[in-house]
C-alpha cells in the first residue's frame, strides 16, 4: 500500500467491540440516528436483527431513534415479521412514487433517504445470521466520536458454507476476484479497505444525500468510489465487526453480481475520462452441463443509477405527499 493509505489504515481502522454504547448515546448531542434494513424475502432472519436493535439500543438506552425496513416487494412475511419486531415498514414502490421503482437493493437504500429522519443513517443487510447489536454500535463509533469522519465501512471475516461444511473464510469471492483488483488498479487510495463490498455501513445524511445510488449490486462499490471523491480518504473509516454470516450465493449468482460491479466501475472510469461510456445492460452467457453437452444460458444484466437525493427536491412521505 502507498504510505498515505497505510497511514489511513493505521489511524482510521477500529475494533467495533471497543466502542461503548452508553458513551456513544451521550455523544449524540441532539443528532438523530436511523437504522435502515433493505429487505426482500428475509422473513427468516429479519426479526432476529430488529429485536436486539430495538430492545438494546432504543429501549435500554437512546442510541437509535428509528429502525426502518424497506420492503422490496417481498412475497413472504418479511413486512409482518419486521412490524411485529418493532420496525417501521415502508414499501419500496410507495416511496417517491412519481420517480417509479427500479428493482435492486440500491433503490431501497436511495429511497430510504426520503423517509428516514436521521442525521446519521446506518445500513444493515437483512439476511444476517447470528446478529449482534454491537454491529450498529461499532458503525456509529467513529461518526459519533470524530466529526471529521463522514462515512464508516464495516469489515469482518466471511465464512463460506458450501452446504457440507462451513469454512472460516472464502465468502467474499467477488470481492477478491473482481472488486479488489479494480480498486487497487484505478483507485489505489482504497487499497486499505478490507471489505469494499460490505453491506453494512453508515454515513452522515449530509454526505449520503449528495451522491448518486446505483440500483443493483453495484451500489456498494459505486458508493465507496463516490464517497472517496466527495470527502476524501480522511473522511472515511472502517470498523472490524468480527464475523458476518449470511446466505452464500451460487457461482452463477455471483457472476451476475460481478457484471453489475464491472458496469458500475466502468461508469466511474468514464466520468474520469478513462473508459468509454458504460452500457446500461450487457449479456452474460453461462453454461450448464447437460449430459455430454453444455447448455448456454444468457441473461441480460444491467445497472441503473439514481441521482443524488438533494437533486430530487424536498422529502416526501410514503404516500407521496410532502413531509
Short mmCIF file of C-alpha atoms in Angstrom, two decimals:
data_model
loop_
_atom_site.label_atom_id
_atom_site.label_comp_id
_atom_site.label_asym_id
_atom_site.label_seq_id
_atom_site.Cartn_x
_atom_site.Cartn_y
_atom_site.Cartn_z
CA UNK A 1 0.00 0.00 0.00
CA UNK A 2 1.04 3.58 -0.51
CA UNK A 3 2.35 5.38 2.56
CA UNK A 4 -0.75 7.57 2.86
CA UNK A 5 -3.01 4.52 2.59
CA UNK A 6 -1.01 2.69 5.24
CA UNK A 7 -1.35 5.75 7.47
CA UNK A 8 -5.12 5.80 6.89
CA UNK A 9 -5.37 2.09 7.60
CA UNK A 10 -3.49 2.56 10.87
CA UNK A 11 -5.46 5.56 12.11
CA UNK A 12 -8.91 5.03 10.62
CA UNK A 13 -9.40 1.30 11.32
CA UNK A 14 -11.24 0.44 14.55
CA UNK A 15 -12.49 -2.55 16.50
CA UNK A 16 -16.28 -2.46 16.77
CA UNK A 17 -16.18 -4.08 20.21
CA UNK A 18 -14.12 -1.17 21.57
CA UNK A 19 -16.99 1.32 21.37
CA UNK A 20 -19.19 1.74 24.42
CA UNK A 21 -22.87 2.13 23.56
CA UNK A 22 -23.68 4.25 26.62
CA UNK A 23 -20.85 6.65 25.86
CA UNK A 24 -21.97 6.95 22.24
CA UNK A 25 -25.56 7.67 23.31
CA UNK A 26 -24.23 10.52 25.45
CA UNK A 27 -22.28 11.88 22.46
CA UNK A 28 -25.29 12.17 20.15
CA UNK A 29 -25.84 15.80 21.19
CA UNK A 30 -29.23 16.05 19.54
CA UNK A 31 -28.35 14.10 16.41
CA UNK A 32 -30.91 11.56 15.24
CA UNK A 33 -29.80 8.08 14.18
CA UNK A 34 -31.75 5.88 11.77
CA UNK A 35 -31.10 2.23 11.00
CA UNK A 36 -32.28 1.10 7.57
CA UNK A 37 -32.65 -2.54 6.53
CA UNK A 38 -33.30 -3.18 2.82
CA UNK A 39 -35.16 -6.47 2.59
CA UNK A 40 -36.67 -8.85 0.08
CA UNK A 41 -37.98 -12.18 1.33
CA UNK A 42 -35.99 -12.13 4.56
CA UNK A 43 -38.71 -13.26 6.97
CA UNK A 44 -36.41 -15.96 8.33
CA UNK A 45 -33.77 -13.55 9.62
CA UNK A 46 -35.12 -10.02 9.86
CA UNK A 47 -36.89 -10.36 13.21
CA UNK A 48 -33.72 -11.53 14.93
CA UNK A 49 -31.93 -8.44 13.64
CA UNK A 50 -34.58 -5.89 14.59
CA UNK A 51 -35.27 -7.23 18.08
CA UNK A 52 -31.81 -6.65 19.62
CA UNK A 53 -31.52 -3.29 17.90
CA UNK A 54 -34.85 -2.16 19.33
CA UNK A 55 -34.51 -3.62 22.81
CA UNK A 56 -30.83 -2.86 23.44
CA UNK A 57 -30.25 0.36 21.51
CA UNK A 58 -33.68 2.00 21.71
CA UNK A 59 -35.32 0.55 24.83
CA UNK A 60 -32.36 0.25 27.18
CA UNK A 61 -30.66 3.46 26.02
CA UNK A 62 -31.40 6.13 23.42
CA UNK A 63 -28.72 5.37 20.82
CA UNK A 64 -31.08 4.70 17.90
CA UNK A 65 -34.11 6.82 17.09
CA UNK A 66 -35.79 4.66 14.45
CA UNK A 67 -35.50 1.35 12.64
CA UNK A 68 -36.86 1.31 9.11
CA UNK A 69 -37.33 -1.71 6.87
CA UNK A 70 -37.60 -1.01 3.15
CA UNK A 71 -39.51 -3.96 1.74
CA UNK A 72 -38.60 -4.56 -1.91
CA UNK A 73 -41.75 -6.39 -2.99
CA UNK A 74 -41.33 -9.42 -0.75
CA UNK A 75 -43.59 -12.38 -1.36
CA UNK A 76 -43.11 -13.85 2.12
CA UNK A 77 -43.91 -12.45 5.59
CA UNK A 78 -40.97 -10.03 5.72
CA UNK A 79 -43.15 -6.98 6.38
CA UNK A 80 -45.30 -8.67 9.01
CA UNK A 81 -42.29 -10.07 10.89
CA UNK A 82 -40.49 -6.72 10.76
CA UNK A 83 -43.51 -4.81 12.04
CA UNK A 84 -44.09 -7.32 14.83
CA UNK A 85 -40.46 -6.89 15.90
CA UNK A 86 -40.96 -3.14 16.21
CA UNK A 87 -39.65 -1.67 12.96
CA UNK A 88 -41.33 0.89 10.75
CA UNK A 89 -42.04 -0.83 7.44
CA UNK A 90 -42.09 1.05 4.15
CA UNK A 91 -42.71 -0.49 0.75
CA UNK A 92 -40.17 0.50 -1.86
CA UNK A 93 -42.68 1.15 -4.63
CA UNK A 94 -44.72 3.55 -2.42
CA UNK A 95 -41.84 5.88 -1.65
CA UNK A 96 -41.41 8.75 -4.13
CA UNK A 97 -43.98 7.07 -6.39
CA UNK A 98 -43.59 9.69 -9.11
CA UNK A 99 -39.99 8.52 -9.66
CA UNK A 100 -41.02 4.96 -10.44
CA UNK A 101 -39.38 1.89 -8.95
CA UNK A 102 -36.22 0.15 -10.12
CA UNK A 103 -35.53 -3.37 -8.86
CA UNK A 104 -32.50 -3.78 -6.65
CA UNK A 105 -31.00 -3.07 -3.27
CA UNK A 106 -29.59 0.31 -4.27
CA UNK A 107 -33.09 1.59 -4.98
CA UNK A 108 -34.20 0.67 -1.46
CA UNK A 109 -31.23 2.47 0.06
CA UNK A 110 -31.77 5.56 -2.08
CA UNK A 111 -35.47 5.79 -1.32
CA UNK A 112 -34.85 5.34 2.40
CA UNK A 113 -33.24 8.80 2.43
CA UNK A 114 -36.66 10.26 1.57
CA UNK A 115 -38.33 8.89 4.71
CA UNK A 116 -35.58 8.37 7.30
CA UNK A 117 -35.24 11.26 9.77
CA UNK A 118 -31.70 10.55 10.92
CA UNK A 119 -28.75 12.90 10.69
CA UNK A 120 -26.75 9.66 10.65
CA UNK A 121 -28.02 6.62 8.76
CA UNK A 122 -26.84 3.06 9.35
CA UNK A 123 -27.46 0.49 6.61
CA UNK A 124 -27.61 -3.19 7.64
CA UNK A 125 -28.43 -6.14 5.39
CA UNK A 126 -31.49 -8.14 6.42
CA UNK A 127 -30.10 -11.64 5.77
CA UNK A 128 -27.52 -11.72 8.58
CA UNK A 129 -27.42 -14.74 10.86
CA UNK A 130 -26.32 -14.62 14.49
CA UNK A 131 -26.75 -10.84 14.54
CA UNK A 132 -25.35 -8.78 17.41
CA UNK A 133 -26.50 -5.21 18.13
CA UNK A 134 -22.84 -4.25 18.55
CA UNK A 135 -22.71 -4.19 14.75
CA UNK A 136 -24.65 -0.91 14.81
CA UNK A 137 -22.68 0.37 17.81
CA UNK A 138 -19.39 -0.21 16.01
CA UNK A 139 -20.54 1.52 12.82
CA UNK A 140 -21.68 4.55 14.82
CA UNK A 141 -18.49 4.76 16.86
CA UNK A 142 -16.27 6.80 14.51
CA UNK A 143 -19.15 9.04 13.42
CA UNK A 144 -20.13 9.99 16.97
CA UNK A 145 -16.58 10.42 18.25
CA UNK A 146 -14.90 12.22 15.34
CA UNK A 147 -16.66 15.00 13.40
CA UNK A 148 -14.13 14.61 10.57
CA UNK A 149 -15.47 11.13 9.76
CA UNK A 150 -18.41 11.15 7.35
CA UNK A 151 -18.62 7.51 6.25
CA UNK A 152 -17.87 4.21 8.00
CA UNK A 153 -17.50 0.87 6.25
CA UNK A 154 -17.61 -2.46 8.06
CA UNK A 155 -15.12 -5.28 7.71
CA UNK A 156 -15.27 -8.81 9.04
CA UNK A 157 -14.47 -12.46 8.38
CA UNK A 158 -16.86 -14.08 5.91
CA UNK A 159 -17.32 -17.84 6.39
CA UNK A 160 -18.28 -19.90 3.35
CA UNK A 161 -20.99 -22.52 3.75
CA UNK A 162 -20.84 -24.93 0.83
CA UNK A 163 -23.77 -26.99 2.10
CA UNK A 164 -21.50 -29.65 3.56
CA UNK A 165 -19.20 -27.73 5.86
CA UNK A 166 -18.58 -24.14 6.92
CA UNK A 167 -15.14 -22.81 6.09
CA UNK A 168 -13.87 -19.86 8.17
CA UNK A 169 -13.16 -17.73 5.10
CA UNK A 170 -13.91 -17.65 1.39
CA UNK A 171 -17.30 -15.94 1.46
CA UNK A 172 -16.02 -12.85 -0.33
CA UNK A 173 -15.28 -14.30 -3.75
CA UNK A 174 -16.48 -11.34 -5.83
CA UNK A 175 -14.53 -9.00 -3.56
CA UNK A 176 -11.24 -10.81 -4.10
CA UNK A 177 -11.66 -11.66 -7.78
CA UNK A 178 -13.35 -8.51 -9.09
CA UNK A 179 -13.72 -5.55 -6.72
CA UNK A 180 -10.30 -5.50 -5.04
CA UNK A 181 -8.23 -5.76 -8.26
CA UNK A 182 -10.27 -2.98 -9.88
CA UNK A 183 -9.98 -0.67 -6.88
CA UNK A 184 -6.25 -1.28 -6.45
CA UNK A 185 -5.71 -0.56 -10.12
CA UNK A 186 -7.84 2.56 -10.56
CA UNK A 187 -8.45 3.88 -7.03
CA UNK A 188 -5.33 2.83 -5.09
CA UNK A 189 -6.39 5.14 -2.25
CA UNK A 190 -8.99 2.50 -1.41
CA UNK A 191 -6.50 -0.36 -1.21
CA UNK A 192 -6.74 -0.32 2.58
CA UNK A 193 -10.48 -1.03 2.64
CA UNK A 194 -10.76 -4.62 3.84
CA UNK A 195 -14.34 -5.31 2.68
CA UNK A 196 -15.22 -2.87 -0.13
CA UNK A 197 -18.48 -4.71 -0.89
CA UNK A 198 -19.63 -4.98 2.73
CA UNK A 199 -23.36 -4.40 3.07
CA UNK A 200 -23.11 -2.77 6.50
CA UNK A 201 -22.04 0.86 6.57
CA UNK A 202 -23.08 4.23 7.99
CA UNK A 203 -22.86 7.82 6.87
CA UNK A 204 -23.93 11.34 7.60
CA UNK A 205 -27.06 12.43 5.77
CA UNK A 206 -25.20 15.50 4.50
CA UNK A 207 -22.93 13.14 2.54
CA UNK A 208 -25.40 10.46 1.51
CA UNK A 209 -27.82 12.98 0.02
CA UNK A 210 -25.21 14.40 -2.35
CA UNK A 211 -24.02 11.17 -4.00
CA UNK A 212 -25.82 9.01 -6.59
CA UNK A 213 -27.01 5.47 -5.83
CA UNK A 214 -26.59 2.56 -8.22
CA UNK A 215 -29.73 0.46 -8.19
CA UNK A 216 -28.32 -3.08 -8.15
CA UNK A 217 -25.33 -4.92 -6.71
CA UNK A 218 -23.05 -2.13 -7.88
CA UNK A 219 -24.34 0.11 -5.09
CA UNK A 220 -21.54 -0.66 -2.62
CA UNK A 221 -18.58 -0.16 -4.95
CA UNK A 222 -20.19 2.87 -6.58
CA UNK A 223 -20.85 4.45 -3.20
CA UNK A 224 -17.32 3.75 -1.99
CA UNK A 225 -15.80 5.47 -5.02
CA UNK A 226 -18.22 8.40 -4.86
CA UNK A 227 -17.63 8.89 -1.13
CA UNK A 228 -13.87 8.95 -1.72
CA UNK A 229 -14.25 11.57 -4.43
CA UNK A 230 -16.58 13.65 -2.23
CA UNK A 231 -14.96 13.68 1.23
CA UNK A 232 -11.55 12.15 0.57
CA UNK A 233 -9.89 9.27 2.38
CA UNK A 234 -9.60 11.21 5.65
CA UNK A 235 -13.39 11.47 5.77
CA UNK A 236 -13.73 7.68 5.79
CA UNK A 237 -13.17 4.95 8.37
CA UNK A 238 -13.65 1.21 8.73
CA UNK A 239 -14.71 -0.90 11.69
CA UNK A 240 -13.96 -4.57 12.30
CA UNK A 241 -17.21 -6.27 13.34
CA UNK A 242 -15.71 -9.73 13.78
CA UNK A 243 -17.66 -12.23 11.70
CA UNK A 244 -20.55 -11.94 9.28
CA UNK A 245 -22.70 -14.94 8.46
CA UNK A 246 -25.37 -14.89 5.81
CA UNK A 247 -26.78 -16.94 2.96
CA UNK A 248 -24.00 -17.59 0.45
CA UNK A 249 -24.74 -17.17 -3.25
CA UNK A 250 -24.03 -19.64 -6.04
CA UNK A 251 -21.25 -19.04 -8.56
CA UNK A 252 -23.87 -18.27 -11.19
CA UNK A 253 -25.46 -15.60 -9.00
CA UNK A 254 -22.06 -14.16 -8.17
CA UNK A 255 -21.23 -13.83 -11.86
CA UNK A 256 -24.25 -11.56 -12.34
CA UNK A 257 -23.16 -9.50 -9.33
CA UNK A 258 -19.67 -9.25 -10.80
CA UNK A 259 -21.09 -7.99 -14.08
CA UNK A 260 -23.02 -5.23 -12.29
CA UNK A 261 -19.87 -4.25 -10.42
CA UNK A 262 -17.91 -4.09 -13.68
CA UNK A 263 -20.56 -1.87 -15.26
CA UNK A 264 -20.55 0.42 -12.22
CA UNK A 265 -16.78 0.75 -12.23
CA UNK A 266 -16.76 1.49 -15.95
CA UNK A 267 -19.26 4.30 -15.42
CA UNK A 268 -16.93 5.86 -12.83
CA UNK A 269 -13.92 5.44 -15.12
CA UNK A 270 -15.88 7.11 -17.93
CA UNK A 271 -16.58 10.03 -15.63
CA UNK A 272 -12.81 10.41 -15.24
CA UNK A 273 -12.25 10.12 -19.00
CA UNK A 274 -10.53 6.73 -18.66
CA UNK A 275 -13.10 4.48 -20.37
CA UNK A 276 -15.96 4.63 -22.86
CA UNK A 277 -19.46 5.09 -21.52
CA UNK A 278 -20.74 2.00 -19.76
CA UNK A 279 -23.77 0.32 -21.34
CA UNK A 280 -26.91 0.18 -19.23
CA UNK A 281 -27.21 -3.54 -19.91
CA UNK A 282 -24.96 -6.36 -21.06
CA UNK A 283 -25.50 -10.00 -21.90
CA UNK A 284 -23.90 -12.64 -19.71
CA UNK A 285 -23.80 -16.19 -21.05
CA UNK A 286 -23.21 -19.01 -18.60
CA UNK A 287 -23.06 -22.74 -19.26
CA UNK A 288 -24.74 -25.67 -17.57
CA UNK A 289 -23.79 -29.31 -18.06
CA UNK A 290 -26.48 -31.47 -19.69
CA UNK A 291 -25.21 -34.99 -20.18
CA UNK A 292 -22.42 -34.89 -22.75
CA UNK A 293 -23.16 -31.29 -23.72
CA UNK A 294 -23.30 -27.81 -22.29
CA UNK A 295 -26.37 -25.63 -22.50
CA UNK A 296 -25.80 -21.90 -22.77
CA UNK A 297 -27.96 -19.68 -20.59
CA UNK A 298 -27.86 -15.99 -21.46
CA UNK A 299 -29.13 -13.32 -19.06
CA UNK A 300 -29.33 -9.57 -19.51
CA UNK A 301 -27.56 -7.84 -16.63
CA UNK A 302 -27.85 -4.13 -16.11
CA UNK A 303 -27.46 -1.26 -13.71
CA UNK A 304 -29.35 1.99 -13.30
CA UNK A 305 -28.38 4.99 -11.28
CA UNK A 306 -30.41 7.36 -9.14
CA UNK A 307 -29.30 10.99 -8.83
CA UNK A 308 -28.29 12.50 -5.50
CA UNK A 309 -31.35 12.85 -3.29
CA UNK A 310 -30.65 16.57 -2.98
CA UNK A 311 -31.44 16.86 -6.68
CA UNK A 312 -34.88 15.32 -6.18
CA UNK A 313 -36.16 18.15 -4.01
CA UNK A 314 -37.97 18.12 -0.70
CA UNK A 315 -38.51 14.92 1.25
CA UNK A 316 -41.75 13.09 0.67
CA UNK A 317 -43.91 10.87 2.78
CA UNK A 318 -44.50 7.23 1.92
CA UNK A 319 -47.81 8.14 0.25
CA UNK A 320 -46.23 10.71 -1.99
CA UNK A 321 -47.15 13.88 -0.14
CA UNK A 322 -44.67 16.44 1.08
CA UNK A 323 -43.38 15.62 4.54
#
